[in-house]
Coordinates of C-alpha atoms and ligand atoms in Angstrom, one line a residue:
M5 CA 40.7 155.0 86.0
A6 CA 41.6 153.5 82.8
L7 CA 43.8 150.7 82.4
D8 CA 47.3 150.5 80.0
L9 CA 46.3 146.8 79.5
L10 CA 43.4 144.3 79.7
I11 CA 43.6 140.5 79.2
K12 CA 40.1 139.9 78.7
N13 CA 38.2 136.4 79.1
G14 CA 41.7 134.2 79.8
T15 CA 42.0 131.6 82.3
V16 CA 44.3 132.2 85.3
V17 CA 46.4 129.8 86.5
D18 CA 47.9 131.8 88.7
G19 CA 51.2 130.5 89.9
S20 CA 50.1 129.4 93.4
G21 CA 49.0 126.2 92.4
M22 CA 45.5 126.0 93.0
P23 CA 43.2 125.6 90.2
R24 CA 42.6 127.9 87.5
Y25 CA 39.4 130.4 87.3
R26 CA 38.3 132.5 84.6
A27 CA 38.8 135.9 84.5
D28 CA 40.3 139.2 83.8
V29 CA 43.2 140.7 84.4
G30 CA 43.3 144.5 84.7
V31 CA 47.2 146.2 84.5
R32 CA 48.3 150.0 85.6
G33 CA 51.5 151.4 86.1
G34 CA 53.6 147.8 85.5
K35 CA 51.5 146.1 88.3
I36 CA 48.9 144.2 87.9
V37 CA 45.6 146.4 89.8
E38 CA 42.6 144.3 89.1
I39 CA 41.4 140.4 88.5
G40 CA 37.7 139.4 87.9
R41 CA 34.8 141.0 85.4
I42 CA 36.6 143.8 84.4
R43 CA 34.1 146.5 83.1
A44 CA 36.7 149.4 83.1
V45 CA 38.3 150.7 79.6
A46 CA 42.0 150.4 78.6
E47 CA 44.8 151.7 76.8
R48 CA 45.2 147.7 75.0
V49 CA 43.2 144.9 75.3
I50 CA 44.3 140.8 74.6
D51 CA 41.5 138.5 74.0
A52 CA 42.6 135.6 75.9
D53 CA 39.6 133.4 75.3
G54 CA 40.3 129.9 75.0
L55 CA 44.0 130.7 76.6
V56 CA 45.9 130.5 80.0
V57 CA 47.0 133.4 81.7
A58 CA 50.0 132.8 84.1
P59 CA 53.0 134.5 86.0
G60 CA 55.8 135.3 83.3
F61 CA 58.1 132.1 84.2
I62 CA 61.5 132.3 86.1
D63 CA 64.7 131.0 85.0
G64 CA 67.2 131.5 87.9
H65 CA 70.6 129.9 86.2
T66 CA 71.4 131.7 82.7
H67 CA 74.2 133.2 81.5
M68 CA 73.4 135.9 79.9
D69 CA 75.8 138.5 80.9
A70 CA 78.2 139.2 77.8
Q71 CA 74.4 138.6 75.5
I72 CA 72.4 141.3 77.2
A73 CA 74.7 143.9 75.5
W74 CA 73.4 143.0 72.4
D75 CA 70.4 141.2 72.9
P76 CA 67.6 143.2 74.1
L77 CA 64.8 140.6 73.8
G78 CA 66.9 137.8 76.0
S79 CA 66.6 135.4 73.6
C80 CA 66.4 132.6 73.4
S81 CA 64.5 132.2 76.6
C82 CA 61.8 135.3 75.3
W83 CA 60.5 132.8 73.6
H84 CA 59.7 130.3 75.8
G85 CA 57.3 132.4 78.0
V86 CA 60.5 134.1 80.2
T87 CA 60.3 137.4 81.5
S88 CA 63.2 137.0 84.4
V89 CA 66.2 135.9 84.5
V90 CA 69.6 135.2 86.9
M91 CA 72.4 135.9 85.6
G92 CA 76.4 136.1 86.8
N93 CA 76.1 131.8 88.0
C94 CA 78.6 129.8 88.7
G95 CA 81.2 132.3 89.3
F96 CA 81.3 133.6 85.8
A97 CA 80.2 137.3 85.7
L98 CA 81.8 140.3 83.9
A99 CA 82.0 142.0 87.4
P100 CA 84.3 143.2 89.1
C101 CA 86.6 143.5 86.1
K102 CA 89.8 145.7 85.8
P103 CA 90.0 147.1 82.0
A104 CA 93.2 144.9 81.8
D105 CA 91.0 142.0 82.0
R106 CA 88.9 142.3 79.6
E107 CA 90.0 140.2 77.1
W108 CA 91.3 137.5 79.4
F109 CA 87.8 137.7 80.8
A110 CA 86.2 137.2 77.4
R111 CA 88.3 134.3 76.2
C112 CA 87.4 132.2 79.9
L113 CA 83.9 132.8 78.6
T114 CA 84.8 131.6 75.3
A115 CA 86.3 128.6 76.9
V116 CA 84.2 128.0 79.4
E117 CA 80.6 129.1 77.9
D118 CA 80.9 129.0 74.1
I119 CA 80.6 132.6 74.2
P120 CA 82.4 133.7 70.8
T121 CA 85.2 135.9 71.8
E122 CA 84.9 137.9 68.8
A123 CA 81.0 138.9 69.7
M124 CA 81.9 140.1 73.4
L125 CA 84.9 142.0 71.9
A126 CA 82.6 143.5 69.2
G127 CA 79.1 143.5 71.5
I128 CA 80.1 145.1 74.2
D129 CA 80.5 148.8 75.4
W130 CA 82.5 147.5 78.9
N131 CA 81.8 150.8 81.0
W132 CA 82.4 149.1 84.7
E133 CA 85.1 148.3 86.9
S134 CA 83.2 147.6 90.1
F135 CA 80.1 145.7 90.2
P136 CA 78.1 148.4 91.6
E137 CA 79.3 150.2 88.3
Y138 CA 78.0 146.9 85.5
L139 CA 74.6 146.8 87.9
A140 CA 74.2 150.8 87.0
N141 CA 75.0 149.6 83.0
V142 CA 73.0 146.6 82.7
E143 CA 70.3 149.6 84.4
R144 CA 70.6 151.5 81.4
L145 CA 70.4 148.7 78.9
P146 CA 67.3 148.3 76.6
K147 CA 65.9 145.2 78.6
G148 CA 62.6 142.6 76.9
L149 CA 63.6 140.8 80.4
N150 CA 64.4 141.3 84.1
Y151 CA 67.4 140.4 85.3
G152 CA 69.0 139.6 88.5
M153 CA 72.7 138.7 88.9
Y154 CA 75.3 137.4 91.4
I155 CA 78.9 138.9 91.7
G156 CA 81.0 136.1 90.4
H157 CA 83.5 134.5 92.3
S158 CA 86.0 134.3 89.5
A159 CA 85.7 137.5 88.2
L160 CA 86.1 138.4 91.9
R161 CA 89.3 136.5 92.6
M162 CA 91.4 138.3 89.2
Y163 CA 89.8 141.5 90.5
A164 CA 91.3 141.0 94.3
M165 CA 94.2 139.0 92.8
G166 CA 95.1 139.7 89.9
R167 CA 96.5 137.1 87.6
R168 CA 97.7 134.8 91.2
A169 CA 94.1 134.2 91.2
L170 CA 94.6 131.5 89.0
E171 CA 97.4 130.0 90.5
E172 CA 97.7 131.0 94.7
R173 CA 95.4 130.4 98.1
A174 CA 94.7 134.0 98.7
N175 CA 96.3 135.7 101.6
E176 CA 94.5 137.8 104.2
D177 CA 94.7 141.1 102.4
D178 CA 93.2 139.4 98.8
L179 CA 90.3 137.9 101.3
R180 CA 89.8 141.0 102.8
A181 CA 89.2 142.8 99.8
M182 CA 87.0 140.4 98.5
E183 CA 84.8 140.0 101.6
A184 CA 84.2 143.8 101.0
A185 CA 83.2 143.4 97.4
V186 CA 80.9 141.0 97.9
A187 CA 79.7 143.0 100.7
E188 CA 79.2 145.6 98.2
A189 CA 78.1 143.8 95.6
I190 CA 74.7 142.9 97.7
R191 CA 74.2 146.4 99.4
A192 CA 74.2 147.7 95.9
G193 CA 71.7 144.9 94.8
A194 CA 73.7 141.3 93.6
L195 CA 70.9 138.8 94.4
G196 CA 74.1 136.3 95.7
F197 CA 77.4 135.0 95.7
S198 CA 78.3 132.4 92.4
S199 CA 81.0 130.2 92.7
S200 CA 82.1 127.0 90.7
R201 CA 84.3 124.0 91.7
A202 CA 83.1 121.9 88.2
T203 CA 86.0 119.9 87.1
T204 CA 84.3 121.1 83.0
H205 CA 85.3 124.3 84.0
V206 CA 88.9 125.5 82.7
T207 CA 90.9 128.4 81.2
P208 CA 91.8 128.8 77.5
D209 CA 94.7 127.2 79.0
G210 CA 93.3 124.3 79.9
T211 CA 94.2 125.2 83.4
P212 CA 91.2 125.1 86.3
V213 CA 89.5 128.7 86.6
A214 CA 90.0 131.0 89.1
S215 CA 87.2 130.0 91.7
R216 CA 88.2 126.3 91.5
I217 CA 91.9 127.7 92.9
A218 CA 90.4 128.8 96.0
D219 CA 90.3 126.5 99.0
W220 CA 86.8 126.0 101.1
H221 CA 88.0 128.8 103.8
E222 CA 87.8 131.3 101.3
I223 CA 84.2 130.3 100.4
D224 CA 83.2 130.2 104.4
R225 CA 84.7 133.8 104.4
L226 CA 82.8 135.0 101.2
V227 CA 79.7 133.2 101.9
G228 CA 80.5 134.6 105.2
A229 CA 80.0 138.0 104.4
M230 CA 76.3 137.5 103.1
G231 CA 75.8 135.6 106.6
E232 CA 77.1 139.1 108.6
L233 CA 74.5 140.9 106.1
D234 CA 71.7 138.2 106.4
A235 CA 70.8 138.6 102.5
G236 CA 72.4 136.9 99.5
I237 CA 72.2 133.6 97.9
F238 CA 75.1 131.3 97.2
Q239 CA 75.3 129.6 94.0
I240 CA 78.1 126.9 92.9
G241 CA 78.7 124.8 90.2
P242 CA 79.1 121.9 91.8
D243 CA 81.7 118.9 91.2
I244 CA 79.6 115.9 89.4
S245 CA 83.2 113.8 88.7
G246 CA 81.9 111.2 91.5
G247 CA 83.7 109.6 93.1
E248 CA 85.9 110.5 96.6
A249 CA 86.2 114.2 95.1
Q250 CA 82.4 114.4 95.0
R251 CA 81.6 113.3 98.1
L252 CA 84.1 115.9 100.2
F253 CA 82.7 118.4 97.7
Y254 CA 79.4 117.7 99.0
E255 CA 80.5 117.5 102.9
R256 CA 82.4 120.7 102.9
L257 CA 79.3 122.4 100.9
R258 CA 77.1 121.4 103.8
R259 CA 79.6 122.8 106.6
V260 CA 79.2 126.1 104.3
A261 CA 75.4 126.1 104.9
L262 CA 75.2 125.3 108.4
E263 CA 77.5 127.8 109.3
S264 CA 76.7 130.9 106.9
G265 CA 73.0 130.5 107.3
R266 CA 72.7 131.7 103.8
P267 CA 70.3 129.2 101.2
I268 CA 72.8 127.5 98.8
M269 CA 71.9 125.9 95.1
F270 CA 73.7 123.7 93.1
G271 CA 72.6 121.9 90.0
T272 CA 71.2 118.6 90.6
L273 CA 71.6 116.0 87.9
A274 CA 71.7 112.1 87.1
T275 CA 75.2 111.1 85.4
K276 CA 75.7 108.1 84.1
Q277 CA 79.5 108.9 83.1
G278 CA 81.9 109.9 85.6
V279 CA 84.3 108.0 87.8
D280 CA 81.3 106.9 90.2
P281 CA 77.9 107.3 88.3
N282 CA 74.9 109.5 90.6
P283 CA 71.8 108.2 90.5
W284 CA 68.9 110.9 90.2
D285 CA 68.6 111.1 94.1
Y286 CA 72.6 111.0 95.2
S287 CA 72.2 114.7 95.1
T288 CA 68.2 114.7 96.8
R289 CA 68.7 112.8 99.5
Y290 CA 71.9 115.3 100.6
I291 CA 69.9 117.9 100.5
D292 CA 66.7 116.6 102.8
E293 CA 70.0 115.4 105.0
T294 CA 71.6 119.3 105.0
V295 CA 68.1 120.9 105.3
A296 CA 67.3 118.2 108.2
L297 CA 70.4 119.3 110.2
G298 CA 69.7 123.1 109.7
G299 CA 70.4 124.3 106.7
R300 CA 68.9 125.9 103.5
M301 CA 69.3 123.9 100.2
Y302 CA 67.7 123.9 97.2
G303 CA 68.5 121.5 93.8
Q304 CA 68.7 123.3 90.4
G305 CA 67.1 120.7 87.7
T306 CA 66.2 121.3 84.6
T307 CA 63.2 119.3 82.7
R308 CA 65.2 116.9 80.2
S309 CA 68.7 115.9 79.1
I310 CA 71.4 118.5 79.3
N311 CA 72.9 117.4 75.6
A312 CA 76.2 118.3 73.5
V313 CA 73.9 119.2 70.4
F314 CA 76.1 118.7 66.9
S315 CA 74.4 119.6 63.5
L316 CA 76.1 120.1 59.8
K317 CA 76.1 123.6 60.2
S318 CA 78.0 123.7 63.5
Y319 CA 80.0 121.1 65.0
L320 CA 79.9 117.2 64.3
P321 CA 81.7 114.7 66.5
F322 CA 84.0 113.9 63.4
D323 CA 85.1 117.5 62.8
G324 CA 88.5 117.1 64.1
L325 CA 89.5 114.5 61.9
P326 CA 92.2 114.4 58.9
A327 CA 89.2 113.3 56.0
W328 CA 86.6 115.4 57.6
K329 CA 88.5 118.7 58.2
E330 CA 89.4 118.6 54.6
I331 CA 85.0 118.6 53.6
R332 CA 84.0 120.9 56.7
A333 CA 86.2 123.4 55.7
L334 CA 84.5 123.4 52.6
P335 CA 81.1 125.9 51.9
L336 CA 77.8 123.9 52.7
A337 CA 76.8 123.3 49.6
E338 CA 80.2 122.0 48.5
Q339 CA 79.9 119.5 51.5
K340 CA 76.8 118.4 51.1
H341 CA 77.9 117.6 47.2
R342 CA 81.0 115.4 48.5
L343 CA 78.8 114.1 51.5
A344 CA 76.7 111.9 48.8
D345 CA 80.3 110.9 47.2
P346 CA 80.5 107.3 47.8
E347 CA 84.2 107.2 48.1
V348 CA 83.8 110.3 50.2
R349 CA 81.7 108.5 52.4
R350 CA 83.8 105.3 52.7
R351 CA 87.2 107.2 54.2
L352 CA 85.0 109.2 56.6
V353 CA 83.9 105.9 58.0
A354 CA 87.4 105.1 58.1
D355 CA 88.3 107.4 59.5
E356 CA 86.0 107.4 62.5
A357 CA 88.1 104.4 63.5
K358 CA 90.2 106.8 65.2
M359 CA 88.6 108.7 66.8
K360 CA 90.0 108.0 70.9
P361 CA 87.7 106.0 72.7
K362 CA 85.5 107.0 75.6
S363 CA 86.9 107.4 78.7
S364 CA 85.2 107.8 82.1
E365 CA 85.9 111.3 82.7
L366 CA 82.8 113.5 82.5
Q367 CA 82.7 115.9 80.0
G368 CA 80.7 119.1 79.8
G369 CA 79.1 120.5 76.8
G370 CA 82.3 122.1 75.9
A371 CA 84.5 119.5 75.2
A372 CA 82.4 117.3 74.3
T373 CA 81.5 119.5 71.6
T374 CA 85.3 120.4 71.1
D375 CA 87.3 117.6 71.6
P376 CA 84.9 114.7 71.4
R377 CA 85.5 110.7 71.9
R378 CA 84.2 108.6 69.4
P379 CA 80.5 108.5 70.1
D380 CA 78.7 106.0 72.1
Y381 CA 75.8 105.8 68.9
A382 CA 73.3 104.2 71.7
N383 CA 73.4 107.9 73.0
L384 CA 73.3 110.0 70.2
F385 CA 69.9 110.9 68.5
P386 CA 68.7 112.9 65.8
M387 CA 66.5 115.2 67.0
L388 CA 63.3 114.3 64.6
D389 CA 61.1 116.1 67.0
V390 CA 60.8 117.5 70.0
D391 CA 59.9 115.0 72.7
W392 CA 62.0 112.2 73.4
D393 CA 61.1 109.5 71.9
D394 CA 63.6 109.2 69.1
P395 CA 65.7 106.4 68.1
S396 CA 69.4 106.4 68.8
V397 CA 72.0 106.5 65.7
A398 CA 72.4 102.7 66.5
D399 CA 69.0 101.8 66.5
L400 CA 68.9 103.5 62.7
A401 CA 72.6 101.9 61.9
R402 CA 70.8 98.4 63.0
R403 CA 67.3 98.5 61.0
Q404 CA 69.2 100.0 57.9
N405 CA 72.1 98.3 57.9
K406 CA 74.7 100.4 57.6
H407 CA 77.5 102.6 59.8
P408 CA 76.0 104.8 62.1
I409 CA 78.5 107.4 60.0
E410 CA 76.4 106.6 56.8
I411 CA 73.3 107.6 59.1
I412 CA 74.2 111.2 60.4
I413 CA 75.2 112.1 56.7
D414 CA 72.2 110.5 55.4
L415 CA 70.0 112.6 58.0
C416 CA 72.4 115.6 57.2
L417 CA 71.6 115.6 53.5
E418 CA 68.2 115.3 54.0
N419 CA 67.7 118.3 56.1
D420 CA 70.4 120.7 56.4
N421 CA 69.2 121.7 59.6
R422 CA 69.1 118.2 61.6
V423 CA 70.0 118.4 65.2
F424 CA 71.7 115.7 67.0
V425 CA 71.4 115.4 70.7
Q426 CA 74.5 113.4 72.8
P427 CA 73.1 113.5 76.4
L428 CA 76.0 114.3 79.1
V429 CA 73.5 114.3 81.9
N430 CA 70.2 113.6 83.0
E431 CA 70.1 111.2 80.2
S432 CA 67.1 109.0 81.2
P433 CA 63.5 110.8 81.6
E434 CA 62.5 109.1 84.6
D435 CA 65.9 110.4 86.1
V436 CA 64.4 114.0 85.6
L437 CA 61.1 113.0 86.9
G438 CA 62.6 112.1 89.7
I439 CA 64.4 115.2 90.4
L440 CA 61.7 117.3 89.4
K441 CA 59.2 116.0 91.3
H442 CA 61.7 116.1 94.6
A443 CA 59.6 119.4 96.9
R444 CA 63.4 120.9 97.0
T445 CA 64.2 121.1 93.5
L446 CA 63.9 124.1 91.3
A447 CA 62.6 124.2 87.8
T448 CA 65.5 125.9 86.3
F449 CA 68.5 125.9 84.6
S450 CA 68.6 126.7 80.8
D451 CA 71.8 128.2 80.6
S452 CA 70.7 130.8 78.4
G453 CA 73.5 132.7 76.9
A454 CA 76.1 130.0 76.8
H455 CA 76.5 127.0 74.9
V456 CA 75.6 129.3 72.3
C457 CA 76.8 127.0 69.6
Q458 CA 77.0 123.5 72.0
E459 CA 73.7 122.7 74.0
M460 CA 70.4 124.0 74.3
G461 CA 68.7 124.6 77.3
S462 CA 66.5 127.8 76.8
S463 CA 63.4 125.1 75.7
L464 CA 63.2 123.8 79.6
Q465 CA 59.8 126.0 80.1
T466 CA 57.7 124.7 77.0
H467 CA 59.3 121.7 77.5
L468 CA 57.8 120.6 81.0
L469 CA 54.6 121.9 79.8
S470 CA 54.3 120.5 76.9
Y471 CA 55.9 117.0 77.9
W472 CA 55.7 116.3 81.2
V473 CA 52.4 117.8 81.7
R474 CA 50.4 117.4 78.3
K475 CA 52.2 114.4 76.7
R476 CA 52.9 112.4 80.2
Q477 CA 50.3 113.9 82.3
Q478 CA 53.3 113.9 85.5
F479 CA 52.2 117.5 86.8
T480 CA 48.8 119.4 86.5
L481 CA 49.4 122.5 84.5
E482 CA 48.5 124.0 87.9
E483 CA 51.9 122.0 89.6
A484 CA 53.8 122.8 86.6
V485 CA 53.0 126.7 86.6
R486 CA 53.9 127.1 90.2
M487 CA 57.2 125.1 89.8
L488 CA 58.4 127.9 86.9
T489 CA 56.9 130.9 88.6
F490 CA 56.2 131.3 92.2
D491 CA 58.7 128.5 93.7
N492 CA 61.4 130.5 91.7
A493 CA 60.4 133.5 92.9
S494 CA 60.4 132.3 96.3
A495 CA 64.0 130.7 96.5
W496 CA 65.5 133.8 94.6
E497 CA 64.0 136.1 97.3
L498 CA 62.0 137.8 94.1
P499 CA 59.2 139.9 96.3
G500 CA 56.0 141.1 94.3
R501 CA 56.9 138.4 91.4
G502 CA 55.4 134.9 90.5
L503 CA 51.9 135.1 91.2
V504 CA 48.8 136.5 89.3
R505 CA 47.7 138.7 92.8
T506 CA 46.9 142.4 92.4
G507 CA 50.3 144.4 93.3
Y508 CA 52.4 142.7 91.9
A509 CA 54.5 143.1 89.0
A510 CA 52.8 142.4 85.8
D511 CA 54.8 139.9 84.6
L512 CA 52.6 137.6 82.4
V513 CA 52.7 134.9 79.8
V514 CA 49.4 134.3 77.5
F515 CA 49.3 130.5 76.1
E516 CA 47.1 128.0 74.5
E517 CA 47.3 125.3 76.8
E518 CA 47.2 122.1 74.1
R519 CA 49.6 124.0 71.6
I520 CA 52.8 125.5 73.8
R521 CA 55.8 123.3 72.9
P522 CA 59.2 124.4 71.8
R523 CA 60.1 123.8 68.0
L524 CA 63.0 121.9 67.0
P525 CA 66.1 124.3 67.0
T526 CA 68.1 125.5 64.3
V527 CA 72.0 127.0 63.6
E528 CA 71.9 130.5 62.8
Q529 CA 74.2 133.2 62.3
D530 CA 72.8 136.1 64.2
L531 CA 76.0 137.4 66.9
P532 CA 77.9 140.2 66.6
G533 CA 80.7 139.5 64.4
G534 CA 78.5 136.8 62.8
A535 CA 79.6 134.1 65.0
R536 CA 76.8 131.4 64.8
R537 CA 74.7 130.0 67.7
L538 CA 71.8 127.8 68.4
V539 CA 68.3 129.4 68.1
Q540 CA 65.4 127.6 69.2
K541 CA 61.8 129.1 69.4
A542 CA 58.1 127.5 70.6
D543 CA 54.2 127.8 69.5
G544 CA 52.0 128.3 71.4
I545 CA 52.5 131.6 73.3
A546 CA 50.4 134.3 72.0
A547 CA 52.2 136.7 74.1
T548 CA 54.4 137.6 76.8
I549 CA 54.1 140.8 79.2
V550 CA 57.1 142.3 81.3
N551 CA 56.2 144.9 83.9
G552 CA 53.1 145.3 82.6
V553 CA 54.3 145.8 78.5
V554 CA 53.6 143.7 75.4
A555 CA 57.8 142.2 75.3
M556 CA 56.2 139.4 72.8
E557 CA 53.4 138.8 70.7
N558 CA 53.0 135.3 69.1
G559 CA 56.4 135.0 68.9
Q560 CA 57.5 138.1 67.8
S561 CA 59.4 141.2 69.6
T562 CA 57.3 144.1 69.5
G563 CA 60.2 146.6 70.2
Q564 CA 59.1 147.4 73.9
Y565 CA 61.8 146.5 76.2
A566 CA 60.1 147.2 79.9
G567 CA 62.5 145.0 81.8
Q568 CA 64.0 146.0 85.3
V569 CA 67.0 144.7 87.2
L570 CA 65.7 142.4 89.7
K571 CA 67.9 143.5 92.9
G572 CA 68.2 142.0 96.3
R573 CA 66.8 142.9 99.5
L574 CA 68.8 145.2 101.0
A575 CA 68.8 147.5 97.3
A576 CA 65.3 146.5 96.4
S577 CA 63.3 149.8 96.6
Ligands
ZN27 ZN1 76.1 127.6 84.4

C-alpha cells in the first residue's frame, strides 16, 4: 500500500536515547508504519540525506490557551521543532469560565502572563463555559501542533465561587462543586489540574490570584479528586520567594504527593535573588527525598536563564522615568533622533539615579519589566548572539569608560532590534546544567504564549541542541533528543508519542545537527489588534511533521494543520 509520506535517507535519533542509525521512515494515516529501507511509493517524499529524523519535541509548560484562538501555527514553539504542548499551566486556563467573568479573565491573563487584553477580546470566540466545552472548542480549532491541557485552579475557583474566589476560603459546597468540575475535566480529557502559589502571580489589582487564596485543604481535596480517578497530573507554580514561606510550601506539597499518589510537577529553578536564594540542587534534593518516601514528582527545568527582555521596540527599564517617558512616547525614528542628542543623553543618564533601588523581593518577568528596579548592570546583557557569552552592560561600560545608560543607548541606535536580557532565575549556566542533568527533571517550561513582550523561552529546545550538545558537549544528541521527546511523553503520560517507532504518531522533526540553532529574537506587531510581542525563530530545521502532515518546511508554515487534542488516559481513544 502506498505511503502518505516517506522520509528517505535520514539518520534516525529515535527518542529512546539509543544510538542513531540510518533508515527511511514511512508514514500512513498519521502514524509511523515502517522504518528501514523502504521501497514503497509515497505521495510525498522528503530527502533527509545528511539530516537527523527525530520525534517532534514536546513542551509541557506553555500558556497557549488564548493564542490558540488566533494562531493556528503555535508560534513561537512551532519554529523550534515542537509538535506537542501542554497548556493551562499554573492555574491560568480559560475554562471553566462564566460569560460574566470573561473580561476579568482576560485582564488577569494580561496582568500575570502579559497576553494583551485587546488581543484576547478581539481574537477569541468565547463559546464555552465548562471545561469539556472548552476542550471541544480546541478540538475544532485549526492547529499546527497537538495540545494537551489542564483545568486551572484560578479559573475553577472563579467559576465555583465568583468574586469570593479572590478573598475567601472555600466552604463545603464550593469544594464539592470544584471537585466535581475537576473530575468532569479529567474524564473529558484534561491531562490534570494546575495551580499556583507563586508570589509573582497577582491580579490586575495587585492582589493574589484566586489559586493563592485557597488553603492547602482545598488543594488536598482537588488533587484528591484526581486520586479517586487514579488519573491526572498536578502542576503547580511554586513559591520561590525563599526562606520560611518556601520551606513550608515544599513541606505541604510533599504531603499532597504522598497522600494523593498523583504525579506532581513544578518549576525547578536556581535563584540568586529573593530572601534566601536557592542553589540549583535545593529543589532536586527535595524531589529525591519525596520520591524516596513514595511520592511521584518531577521538576520542570529549562535549558537557560529565564530573562526579562528589554528593547527599544518594547520595554526599556527606564520607561517610567520622566525624561524617558517623554521620549519613549515618540515614533521610533524620532526617538532615535533624540537619543543621539548629547544634551538629551545627559538628561536620560541623570534621570536613572531616581530609580527605585533593588530589593530582595523576587520579581517575575511581569514586574521586572513593567515595574523595574534600578538594573544591576552586571546582570543585564545585550544579546549580541544567541549563546551565553555576551559581556554585561557593566563590562562594556567599564571597557568604554561610559555610563551603562550610554552603552544601552548606543547599542539601540546601532540596531533597533537589539534585545537586552536580565536573568531573573537560572542566572548561571552551570546551575542550569545541574538541573538538566538531574534524572527527575524535565526539559520543558518555555512559557510559550505568555509574557509575549517580556520573556522569550520558546527556543529552549534549539538552545539545548545548539548550546549544550554542540557547543558545550554536555549531552549527546541522543540524550538531548530523549529529554525533549520520550522523557516528556512519559512524564505527561502521552501514549504513542515521543519515539520513532512503528505504530507511534508521526510527529517528527527533521534537522541539521550542525546547524540547528535559535535566531536572535525580534519585536513584531503581529497580535490581533496590532499588539506587539517577541518573536524568535530558528535555523537548521528542514521540516516538522505533525500526525503525518508536514506542518513546517524550512521555517515556513505549509498552511496544513493536523494537530490534535492530547487527552488524558480516561478519555484517550
Ligand atoms: Zn507558567
